[in-house]
Coordinates of C-alpha atoms in Angstrom, one line a residue:
T1 CA -7.2 17.9 -18.3
A2 CA -6.8 14.2 -18.8
E3 CA -5.5 14.7 -22.3
T4 CA -2.0 15.3 -21.0
E5 CA -2.1 11.8 -19.4
A6 CA -3.7 10.0 -22.3
Q7 CA -0.7 7.8 -23.0
E8 CA -0.5 6.7 -19.4
F9 CA -4.1 5.8 -19.2
W10 CA -3.7 3.6 -22.2
D11 CA -0.4 2.0 -21.2
I12 CA -1.5 1.1 -17.7
Y13 CA -5.3 0.9 -17.7
K14 CA -6.0 0.4 -21.5
L15 CA -8.5 3.3 -21.4
D16 CA -9.0 5.9 -24.1
V17 CA -9.3 9.6 -23.2
V18 CA -12.1 11.5 -24.9
S19 CA -12.3 15.3 -24.7
I20 CA -15.8 16.6 -24.2
P21 CA -16.5 20.0 -25.7
T22 CA -17.5 22.8 -23.4
N23 CA -21.1 23.9 -23.0
E24 CA -20.2 27.5 -24.0
P25 CA -17.3 28.8 -26.1
V26 CA -14.3 29.6 -24.0
R27 CA -13.8 33.4 -23.7
R28 CA -10.7 33.2 -21.6
I29 CA -7.4 34.7 -22.8
D30 CA -4.3 32.8 -21.8
F31 CA -1.3 35.1 -21.9
N32 CA 2.3 34.0 -22.5
D33 CA 4.4 33.3 -19.5
E34 CA 6.6 36.0 -18.1
V35 CA 10.1 34.9 -17.1
Y36 CA 12.3 36.8 -14.6
L37 CA 15.8 36.2 -13.4
T38 CA 15.0 35.9 -9.7
R39 CA 12.1 35.0 -7.5
R40 CA 12.2 38.5 -5.9
E41 CA 11.6 40.1 -9.2
K42 CA 8.8 37.6 -10.0
Y43 CA 7.0 38.3 -6.7
N44 CA 7.3 42.1 -7.2
A45 CA 5.7 41.7 -10.7
I46 CA 2.9 39.6 -9.3
I47 CA 2.2 42.2 -6.6
E48 CA 2.1 44.9 -9.2
E49 CA -0.3 42.9 -11.3
I50 CA -2.6 42.2 -8.3
I51 CA -2.6 45.9 -7.3
E52 CA -3.5 46.9 -10.8
C53 CA -6.4 44.4 -11.0
Y54 CA -7.6 45.5 -7.5
N55 CA -7.7 49.1 -8.5
S56 CA -9.7 48.3 -11.6
K57 CA -12.1 46.2 -9.4
R58 CA -11.3 42.9 -11.1
P59 CA -11.3 39.7 -9.0
V60 CA -8.0 37.9 -8.9
L61 CA -7.2 34.3 -8.0
V62 CA -3.5 33.6 -7.3
G63 CA -2.5 30.0 -7.5
T64 CA 0.7 28.9 -5.6
I65 CA 2.4 25.6 -5.3
S66 CA 3.0 25.7 -1.5
V67 CA 1.8 27.2 1.7
E68 CA 5.1 29.1 2.1
V69 CA 4.7 30.9 -1.2
S70 CA 1.1 31.9 -0.3
E71 CA 2.2 33.2 3.1
T72 CA 5.0 35.2 1.4
L73 CA 2.6 36.8 -1.0
S74 CA 0.2 37.5 1.8
R75 CA 2.8 39.4 3.7
M76 CA 3.7 41.5 0.7
L77 CA 0.1 42.3 0.0
K78 CA -0.4 43.4 3.6
R79 CA 2.5 45.8 3.3
S80 CA 0.9 47.1 0.1
G81 CA -2.4 47.6 1.9
V82 CA -4.4 45.2 -0.4
P83 CA -7.1 43.2 1.4
H84 CA -7.1 39.6 0.4
N85 CA -8.0 36.1 1.5
V86 CA -5.7 33.1 1.8
L87 CA -7.0 29.6 1.0
N88 CA -4.3 27.1 2.0
A89 CA -6.4 24.3 3.7
K90 CA -5.5 25.6 7.2
Y91 CA -9.0 27.0 8.0
H92 CA -11.5 24.5 6.6
Q93 CA -14.6 26.3 8.0
M94 CA -13.8 29.5 6.2
E95 CA -12.9 28.0 2.8
A96 CA -16.5 27.8 1.5
E97 CA -17.1 31.5 2.4
I98 CA -13.8 32.5 0.8
V99 CA -14.4 30.7 -2.4
S100 CA -18.0 32.1 -2.7
K101 CA -16.6 35.7 -2.5
A102 CA -13.6 35.1 -4.8
G103 CA -15.6 36.4 -7.8
Q104 CA -16.7 39.7 -6.3
P105 CA -15.4 42.9 -7.7
G106 CA -11.9 43.7 -6.3
A107 CA -11.6 40.4 -4.5
V108 CA -8.1 39.0 -4.1
T109 CA -7.8 35.3 -3.3
I110 CA -4.5 33.3 -2.8
A111 CA -5.0 29.5 -3.0
T112 CA -2.6 26.6 -3.0
N113 CA -2.9 23.3 -4.8
M114 CA -4.6 21.8 -1.8
A115 CA -7.9 23.6 -2.3
G116 CA -10.0 25.6 -4.7
R117 CA -9.2 23.9 -8.0
G118 CA -12.5 22.0 -8.2
T119 CA -14.8 24.9 -7.3
D120 CA -16.9 27.0 -9.7
I121 CA -16.3 30.6 -8.8
K122 CA -19.3 32.7 -9.5
L123 CA -18.7 36.2 -10.8
G124 CA -20.3 39.0 -8.8
P125 CA -22.3 41.9 -10.2
G126 CA -20.3 44.5 -12.1
V127 CA -17.4 42.1 -12.9
V128 CA -18.7 41.4 -16.4
K129 CA -19.2 44.7 -18.2
H130 CA -21.8 43.8 -20.8
Q131 CA -21.6 47.1 -22.6
N132 CA -17.8 47.4 -22.7
C133 CA -16.5 43.8 -23.0
A134 CA -15.7 42.6 -26.5
L135 CA -15.2 39.1 -25.3
L136 CA -18.9 38.6 -25.0
K137 CA -19.2 38.6 -28.8
P138 CA -19.1 35.1 -30.4
R139 CA -16.3 36.2 -32.9
Q140 CA -14.3 39.3 -33.6
D141 CA -15.8 40.5 -36.9
E142 CA -15.5 43.9 -38.6
E143 CA -18.1 45.5 -36.4
I144 CA -16.2 44.9 -33.1
C145 CA -12.6 45.1 -34.3
P146 CA -12.5 48.9 -33.7
F147 CA -14.0 48.3 -30.3
I148 CA -11.3 45.8 -29.5
K149 CA -8.6 48.3 -30.5
E150 CA -10.2 50.9 -28.4
L151 CA -10.3 48.7 -25.3
K152 CA -6.8 47.2 -26.0
C153 CA -8.1 43.8 -25.3
H154 CA -5.0 42.2 -26.8
E155 CA -2.9 43.6 -24.0
K156 CA -5.2 43.9 -21.0
V157 CA -8.6 42.2 -20.4
P158 CA -11.0 44.7 -19.0
C159 CA -13.3 42.3 -17.2
G160 CA -13.7 38.7 -15.8
L161 CA -11.7 36.7 -13.3
H162 CA -8.0 37.0 -13.7
I163 CA -5.8 33.9 -12.8
I164 CA -2.2 34.4 -11.8
G165 CA 0.1 31.4 -11.5
T166 CA 3.2 31.9 -9.4
E167 CA 5.0 28.9 -10.8
R168 CA 4.6 26.2 -13.4
H169 CA 3.8 22.8 -11.9
E170 CA 5.5 19.6 -12.9
S171 CA 2.3 18.4 -14.6
R172 CA 0.5 20.4 -17.3
R173 CA -2.7 19.0 -16.0
I174 CA -2.5 21.0 -12.8
D175 CA -1.8 24.2 -14.7
R176 CA -4.8 23.6 -16.9
Q177 CA -7.0 23.1 -13.9
L178 CA -5.8 26.4 -12.4
R179 CA -6.5 28.2 -15.7
G180 CA -9.9 26.5 -15.8
R181 CA -11.1 28.4 -12.8
S182 CA -11.6 31.4 -15.1
G183 CA -13.8 31.7 -18.2
R184 CA -16.4 29.1 -17.1
Q185 CA -19.8 28.8 -18.8
G186 CA -18.9 31.5 -21.3
D187 CA -17.7 34.1 -18.8
P188 CA -14.8 36.3 -19.8
G189 CA -11.4 36.0 -18.1
S190 CA -7.7 35.7 -18.4
S191 CA -4.7 33.8 -17.0
K192 CA -1.0 34.4 -16.8
F193 CA 2.0 32.5 -15.3
Y194 CA 5.0 34.2 -13.7
L195 CA 8.2 32.3 -13.7
S196 CA 11.8 32.8 -12.7
L197 CA 15.1 31.0 -13.4
E198 CA 15.2 30.0 -9.6
D199 CA 12.0 28.0 -9.8
D200 CA 12.4 24.2 -9.3
L201 CA 11.1 23.3 -12.7
M202 CA 13.2 25.9 -14.5
R203 CA 16.3 25.0 -12.4
L204 CA 16.1 21.3 -13.3
F205 CA 14.9 21.3 -16.9
G206 CA 15.4 24.7 -18.6
S207 CA 17.2 27.3 -16.8
D208 CA 20.5 27.0 -18.7
R209 CA 19.0 27.4 -22.1
L210 CA 16.8 30.3 -21.0
A211 CA 19.7 31.9 -19.2
R212 CA 21.8 31.9 -22.4
V213 CA 18.9 33.4 -24.3
M214 CA 18.5 36.2 -21.7
D215 CA 22.2 36.9 -21.8
R216 CA 22.2 37.3 -25.6
L217 CA 19.2 39.6 -25.3
G218 CA 20.9 41.6 -22.7
V219 CA 18.1 41.2 -20.1
K220 CA 18.8 43.3 -17.0
E221 CA 17.5 42.9 -13.5
G222 CA 13.8 43.6 -13.3
E223 CA 13.2 43.1 -17.1
V224 CA 11.0 40.3 -18.3
I225 CA 10.9 37.9 -21.3
T226 CA 7.5 37.2 -22.8
H227 CA 7.4 35.1 -25.9
G228 CA 5.5 32.1 -27.3
M229 CA 8.8 30.3 -27.7
V230 CA 9.5 30.6 -24.0
T231 CA 6.1 29.2 -23.2
K232 CA 6.7 26.3 -25.5
A233 CA 10.1 25.6 -24.0
I234 CA 8.6 25.5 -20.6
E235 CA 5.9 23.1 -21.8
R236 CA 8.6 20.8 -23.2
A237 CA 10.3 20.8 -19.8
Q238 CA 7.0 19.9 -18.2
R239 CA 6.6 17.0 -20.7
R240 CA 10.0 15.7 -19.7
V241 CA 9.0 15.8 -16.0
E242 CA 5.7 14.1 -16.8
M243 CA 7.6 11.3 -18.8
Q244 CA 10.0 10.9 -15.9
N245 CA 7.1 10.6 -13.3
F246 CA 5.2 8.3 -15.6
A247 CA 8.3 6.0 -15.9
I248 CA 8.6 5.9 -12.1
R249 CA 4.9 5.1 -11.7
K250 CA 5.0 2.4 -14.4
H251 CA 8.1 0.9 -12.8
T252 CA 6.4 0.8 -9.4
L253 CA 3.3 -0.7 -11.0
E254 CA 5.3 -3.5 -12.5
Y255 CA 6.6 -4.4 -9.1
D256 CA 3.1 -4.1 -7.6
N257 CA 1.7 -6.4 -10.3
V258 CA 3.9 -9.2 -9.0
M259 CA 2.5 -8.8 -5.5
N260 CA -1.0 -8.3 -6.8
S261 CA -1.0 -11.6 -8.7
Q262 CA 0.1 -13.4 -5.6
R263 CA -2.5 -11.5 -3.5
E264 CA -5.3 -12.7 -5.8
V265 CA -4.3 -16.3 -5.4
V266 CA -4.2 -16.1 -1.6
Y267 CA -7.4 -14.1 -1.2
D268 CA -9.3 -16.4 -3.6
R269 CA -8.2 -19.4 -1.5
R270 CA -9.1 -17.6 1.8
L271 CA -12.5 -16.4 0.4
A272 CA -13.4 -20.0 -0.7
A273 CA -12.8 -21.2 2.9
L274 CA -15.1 -18.5 4.2
E275 CA -17.9 -18.9 1.7
R276 CA -18.1 -22.7 1.4
T277 CA -20.0 -24.7 3.9
S278 CA -17.5 -27.6 3.6
I279 CA -13.9 -27.6 2.5
K280 CA -13.4 -31.3 3.2
E281 CA -12.6 -32.0 -0.5
E282 CA -9.8 -29.4 -0.4
I283 CA -8.4 -30.8 2.8
L284 CA -8.4 -34.3 1.3
E285 CA -6.6 -33.0 -1.7
L286 CA -4.0 -31.3 0.5
I287 CA -3.4 -34.5 2.4
D288 CA -2.7 -36.3 -0.9
S289 CA -0.5 -33.5 -2.1
V290 CA 1.5 -33.2 1.0
L291 CA 2.0 -36.9 1.4
Q292 CA 2.9 -37.3 -2.3
S293 CA 5.5 -34.4 -2.0
L294 CA 7.1 -36.2 1.0
I295 CA 7.3 -39.5 -0.8
D296 CA 8.8 -37.8 -3.9
K297 CA 11.3 -35.9 -1.8
Y298 CA 12.6 -38.7 0.5
C299 CA 11.8 -41.8 -1.6
P300 CA 13.1 -41.1 -5.2
E301 CA 12.0 -43.7 -7.7
K302 CA 15.4 -44.1 -9.3
E303 CA 17.0 -45.2 -6.0
Y304 CA 16.8 -48.4 -4.1
A305 CA 14.4 -48.5 -1.1
E306 CA 17.4 -49.2 1.2
N307 CA 18.9 -45.8 0.2
W308 CA 15.8 -43.7 0.8
D309 CA 16.0 -41.0 3.5
W310 CA 14.0 -42.9 6.0
T311 CA 15.0 -40.7 9.0
N312 CA 13.6 -37.5 7.6
L313 CA 10.6 -39.2 6.2
K314 CA 9.7 -40.7 9.6
S315 CA 10.3 -37.3 11.2
E316 CA 8.0 -35.5 8.7
L317 CA 5.2 -38.1 9.0
L318 CA 5.3 -37.8 12.8
H319 CA 5.4 -34.0 12.8
I320 CA 2.6 -33.6 10.2
F321 CA 0.3 -36.6 10.5
L322 CA 1.2 -37.9 14.0
L323 CA 2.2 -41.1 12.4
N324 CA 5.0 -43.2 13.8
L325 CA 6.4 -45.1 10.8
D326 CA 8.0 -48.4 11.9
I327 CA 8.9 -50.7 9.1
K328 CA 10.8 -54.0 9.3
E329 CA 14.0 -54.1 7.5
A330 CA 13.0 -57.2 5.7
D331 CA 10.0 -55.5 4.1
I332 CA 12.0 -52.5 2.8
P333 CA 13.4 -54.0 -0.4
A334 CA 10.0 -54.9 -1.7
L335 CA 8.6 -51.4 -1.3
S336 CA 8.1 -48.9 -4.2
P337 CA 7.1 -45.2 -3.9
D338 CA 3.6 -45.9 -5.1
R339 CA 3.1 -48.8 -2.7
L340 CA 4.5 -46.8 0.2
F341 CA 2.2 -43.9 -0.7
E342 CA -1.0 -46.1 -0.7
Q343 CA -0.2 -47.8 2.6
V344 CA 0.8 -44.6 4.4
K345 CA -2.3 -42.9 2.9
G346 CA -4.5 -45.6 4.3
A347 CA -3.1 -45.1 7.7
V348 CA -3.5 -41.3 7.8
M349 CA -7.0 -41.4 6.3
H350 CA -8.0 -44.0 8.9
F351 CA -6.9 -41.6 11.6
Y352 CA -8.7 -38.7 9.9
N353 CA -11.9 -40.6 9.7
Q354 CA -11.6 -41.6 13.3
K355 CA -11.2 -38.0 14.3
E356 CA -14.2 -36.9 12.2
K357 CA -16.4 -39.6 13.8
L358 CA -15.2 -38.6 17.3
Y359 CA -16.0 -34.9 16.9
G360 CA -18.8 -35.0 14.3
E361 CA -18.9 -33.6 10.8
E362 CA -20.1 -30.1 11.9
I363 CA -17.2 -29.6 14.4
M364 CA -14.7 -31.1 12.0
R365 CA -15.7 -28.7 9.2
R366 CA -15.3 -25.8 11.6
L367 CA -11.9 -27.1 12.7
E368 CA -10.7 -27.4 9.1
R369 CA -11.9 -23.8 8.3
Y370 CA -10.1 -22.5 11.3
A371 CA -6.9 -24.3 10.3
V372 CA -7.0 -22.9 6.8
L373 CA -7.8 -19.3 7.8
M374 CA -5.2 -19.1 10.6
T375 CA -2.5 -20.7 8.6
I376 CA -3.0 -18.5 5.5
D377 CA -3.2 -15.3 7.6
K378 CA 0.0 -16.0 9.5
H379 CA 2.1 -17.1 6.5
W380 CA 0.7 -14.2 4.3
R381 CA 1.8 -11.6 6.8
D382 CA 5.3 -13.1 6.9
H383 CA 5.4 -13.3 3.1
M384 CA 4.5 -9.6 2.7
Y385 CA 7.3 -8.7 5.1
E386 CA 9.8 -10.8 3.1
M387 CA 8.6 -9.3 -0.2
D388 CA 9.2 -5.8 1.2
Q389 CA 12.7 -6.7 2.3
L390 CA 13.3 -8.2 -1.2
K391 CA 12.0 -5.1 -2.9
T392 CA 14.3 -2.9 -0.8
G393 CA 17.5 -4.6 -1.8
I394 CA 16.7 -6.0 -5.2
G395 CA 18.1 -2.9 -6.9
L396 CA 21.7 -4.0 -6.0
R397 CA 21.4 -6.8 -8.6
A398 CA 21.9 -4.1 -11.2
Y399 CA 25.6 -3.9 -10.2
G400 CA 25.9 -7.5 -11.4
Q401 CA 24.5 -6.6 -14.8
R402 CA 21.1 -8.1 -14.0
D403 CA 17.7 -6.6 -14.5
P404 CA 16.3 -5.9 -11.0
L405 CA 12.7 -6.4 -12.2
V406 CA 13.4 -9.8 -13.7
E407 CA 15.3 -10.8 -10.6
Y408 CA 12.5 -9.6 -8.4
K409 CA 9.9 -11.6 -10.3
R410 CA 12.2 -14.7 -10.1
E411 CA 12.8 -14.4 -6.3
A412 CA 9.1 -13.5 -5.7
Y413 CA 8.0 -16.6 -7.4
R414 CA 10.4 -18.7 -5.4
L415 CA 9.3 -17.2 -2.1
F416 CA 5.6 -17.6 -3.0
A417 CA 6.1 -21.3 -4.0
E418 CA 7.8 -21.9 -0.6
M419 CA 5.0 -20.1 1.2
I420 CA 2.3 -22.2 -0.5
E421 CA 4.2 -25.4 0.3
A422 CA 4.5 -24.3 4.0
V423 CA 0.9 -23.4 4.1
D424 CA -0.3 -26.7 2.8
K425 CA 1.9 -28.6 5.3
E426 CA 0.8 -26.6 8.2
I427 CA -2.9 -26.8 7.3
V428 CA -2.7 -30.6 7.2
S429 CA -0.7 -30.6 10.4
M430 CA -3.2 -28.5 12.2
V431 CA -6.1 -30.6 11.0
Y432 CA -4.4 -33.7 12.6
K433 CA -3.2 -32.0 15.7
L434 CA -5.9 -29.5 16.8
Q435 CA -8.5 -30.6 19.2
V436 CA -11.9 -29.3 20.3
N437 CA -12.6 -28.7 24.0
M438 CA -15.6 -31.0 24.5
P439 CA -17.3 -31.8 27.9
E440 CA -15.8 -34.9 29.4
R441 CA -19.2 -36.6 29.6
S442 CA -19.9 -36.2 25.9
R443 CA -16.3 -37.2 25.1
E444 CA -16.6 -40.5 27.0
E445 CA -20.0 -41.2 25.6
R446 CA -18.7 -40.7 22.1
R447 CA -15.8 -43.0 22.8
R448 CA -18.1 -45.7 24.1
E449 CA -20.3 -45.4 21.1
L450 CA -17.3 -45.8 18.8
A451 CA -16.0 -48.7 20.8
R452 CA -19.4 -50.5 20.6
A453 CA -19.5 -49.9 16.8
G454 CA -16.0 -51.3 16.5
M455 CA -14.6 -48.0 15.1
V456 CA -11.7 -47.5 17.5
A457 CA -8.6 -49.0 16.1
S458 CA -4.9 -48.2 15.9
H459 CA -2.9 -47.5 12.8
Q460 CA -1.2 -50.8 13.3
E461 CA -4.5 -52.7 13.0
S462 CA -5.4 -50.7 9.8
T463 CA -2.2 -51.3 7.8
G464 CA -0.2 -54.2 9.2
M465 CA 3.0 -52.3 8.5
G466 CA 3.8 -51.5 12.1
F467 CA 2.5 -47.9 12.1
G468 CA 2.2 -46.6 15.7
S469 CA -0.1 -43.7 16.5
A470 CA 0.1 -40.6 18.6
R471 CA -3.7 -40.4 18.7
A472 CA -3.9 -41.5 22.3
A473 CA -1.6 -38.8 23.4
A474 CA -3.6 -36.2 21.4
E475 CA -6.9 -37.4 23.0
D476 CA -5.5 -37.3 26.5
A477 CA -4.2 -33.7 26.1
P478 CA -5.5 -31.2 28.7
P479 CA -8.4 -28.9 27.7
P480 CA -7.6 -25.2 26.9
A481 CA -8.1 -22.5 29.5
A482 CA -11.2 -21.1 27.7
G483 CA -14.4 -23.0 27.6
G484 CA -16.7 -24.0 24.7
E485 CA -15.4 -25.3 21.4
T486 CA -12.1 -23.6 21.4
V487 CA -9.5 -25.1 19.1
M488 CA -6.1 -25.8 20.7
A489 CA -2.8 -27.4 19.8
Q490 CA -1.5 -30.6 21.3
G491 CA 0.6 -30.0 24.4
A492 CA 1.3 -31.3 27.9
Q493 CA 0.1 -29.7 31.1
R494 CA 2.8 -28.2 33.2
G495 CA 3.0 -28.5 36.9
K496 CA 2.1 -25.6 39.1
A497 CA 5.1 -23.4 40.1
Q498 CA 5.9 -23.4 43.9
P499 CA 6.9 -20.2 45.6
F500 CA 10.5 -19.8 47.0
K501 CA 10.7 -20.4 50.8
R502 CA 13.7 -19.0 52.8
E503 CA 15.3 -21.2 55.4
G504 CA 16.0 -19.2 58.6
Q505 CA 15.8 -15.5 59.3
K506 CA 16.9 -13.0 56.6
V507 CA 20.2 -11.3 57.4
G508 CA 20.6 -7.6 56.5
R509 CA 23.7 -6.5 54.6
N510 CA 24.8 -4.2 57.4
D511 CA 24.0 -6.7 60.2
P512 CA 26.7 -8.7 62.0
C513 CA 27.6 -11.9 60.1
P514 CA 26.1 -15.0 61.8
C515 CA 29.4 -16.8 61.6
G516 CA 30.7 -14.8 64.6
S517 CA 33.6 -13.1 62.8
G518 CA 32.5 -9.6 64.0
K519 CA 32.4 -8.3 60.4
K520 CA 29.3 -7.0 58.6
Y521 CA 27.4 -9.5 56.6
K522 CA 28.2 -7.7 53.3
K523 CA 31.9 -7.8 54.1
C524 CA 32.0 -11.5 55.1
H525 CA 29.7 -14.2 53.8
G526 CA 27.5 -11.8 52.0
A527 CA 30.3 -10.3 49.9
G528 CA 29.2 -12.2 46.7
E529 CA 25.5 -11.1 46.9
G530 CA 23.7 -8.3 45.1

């Protein structure tokens, strides 16, 4: 059945489709479709076909496209007194038993697309008439030709499972799967589809042409058209539907490929943070990258140092690195972007090394991993939401004579680049700002050890450029509510809220006003309350 989708398999997955020959020759006869004017005529013809097979003790499998159609046929069969089983995925416990009995003589089974197409229906005893069935011969030679004419096998098949399709599906693959329930492993069988001009497929892709043909032929109500040309016309309509659905799936895949390429980049980065024992090198690269981007943004090389955006640069350095940049005006003209980068990098790396020695390498690595995972997860969730919003409205670009797919790729790349830049900045900021809740005793011991080793120094001592530090404020921040090595952001402890205390006794709204006016409190001084 994959042959009908061979082109799609190659275009999307680059896979070839190979048809494997059957184990036994196929003995099934596929009759031409019967086309009626209305659904009512079609259903009546189906019921007549089922009754005829039931009287001749042939098993019948009726394939429908919806539960509503199966229930309609079931009601019609009940009125006709034909016992049958309905397989529509409503009663899962009974399905196995229903399918196992579908090949018994005189069994009538109605199944929807939801169940039954992947089941091998075993034929019961007496269904295959070995002495009377010409389909059991490997070929119709001169010895059995008279026998075929006697049995009228070209019009009615005397044995095997008979398949009835109530409507053509949009995909030929599903029709082939339904036909394939009969004639398995060399068993005889037959299949036939019943159509009407009111069917969805015919109404959308072929009813006008067939209606003109039926008018020219003078087809009256209740009459049927059965011809190979009609069957081929219906298959052409199915191909058109398949091509349309393939175009929709391919279009959706092209949009999904944009998101998939971004997903691979983000997931690879997140997986590296989970699997590696240390991501210090990545953090150091991020520090250099973020710092260099700030220098390039606010300190362009083509402008004089006096014209640099010092205000935003100081704000960014304080926000990301906790670094208070304080440069004397006399030193500004001699600065270059490279020199400023090296000096600021020395200050921020000194602070990074101090923090690593304060907490230890093991805790610092865990802190860095936490910063990477939390930041990526948060920004990736927001980015997926933005991409969904972009995909919803990108089709409006077509009104401006622009290809929505090209515009989607351009906007998606811009949003992804902005997300990566924001992720890098926030990771570095969290590495510098986050603290570990350590016991006070071990914290003081670590500070004394660093002081004895001469390791505690301010940024100003490390650079000589007047860099102040927010490290002291970070170290004196209160511990988090939870114990252990919980990572927390820098913040200040708020004072405990005090409950409201009323002065004097509470006065009811209907009580006399305390002012002595004789009025109720709600009419006097309490008029503006509640």
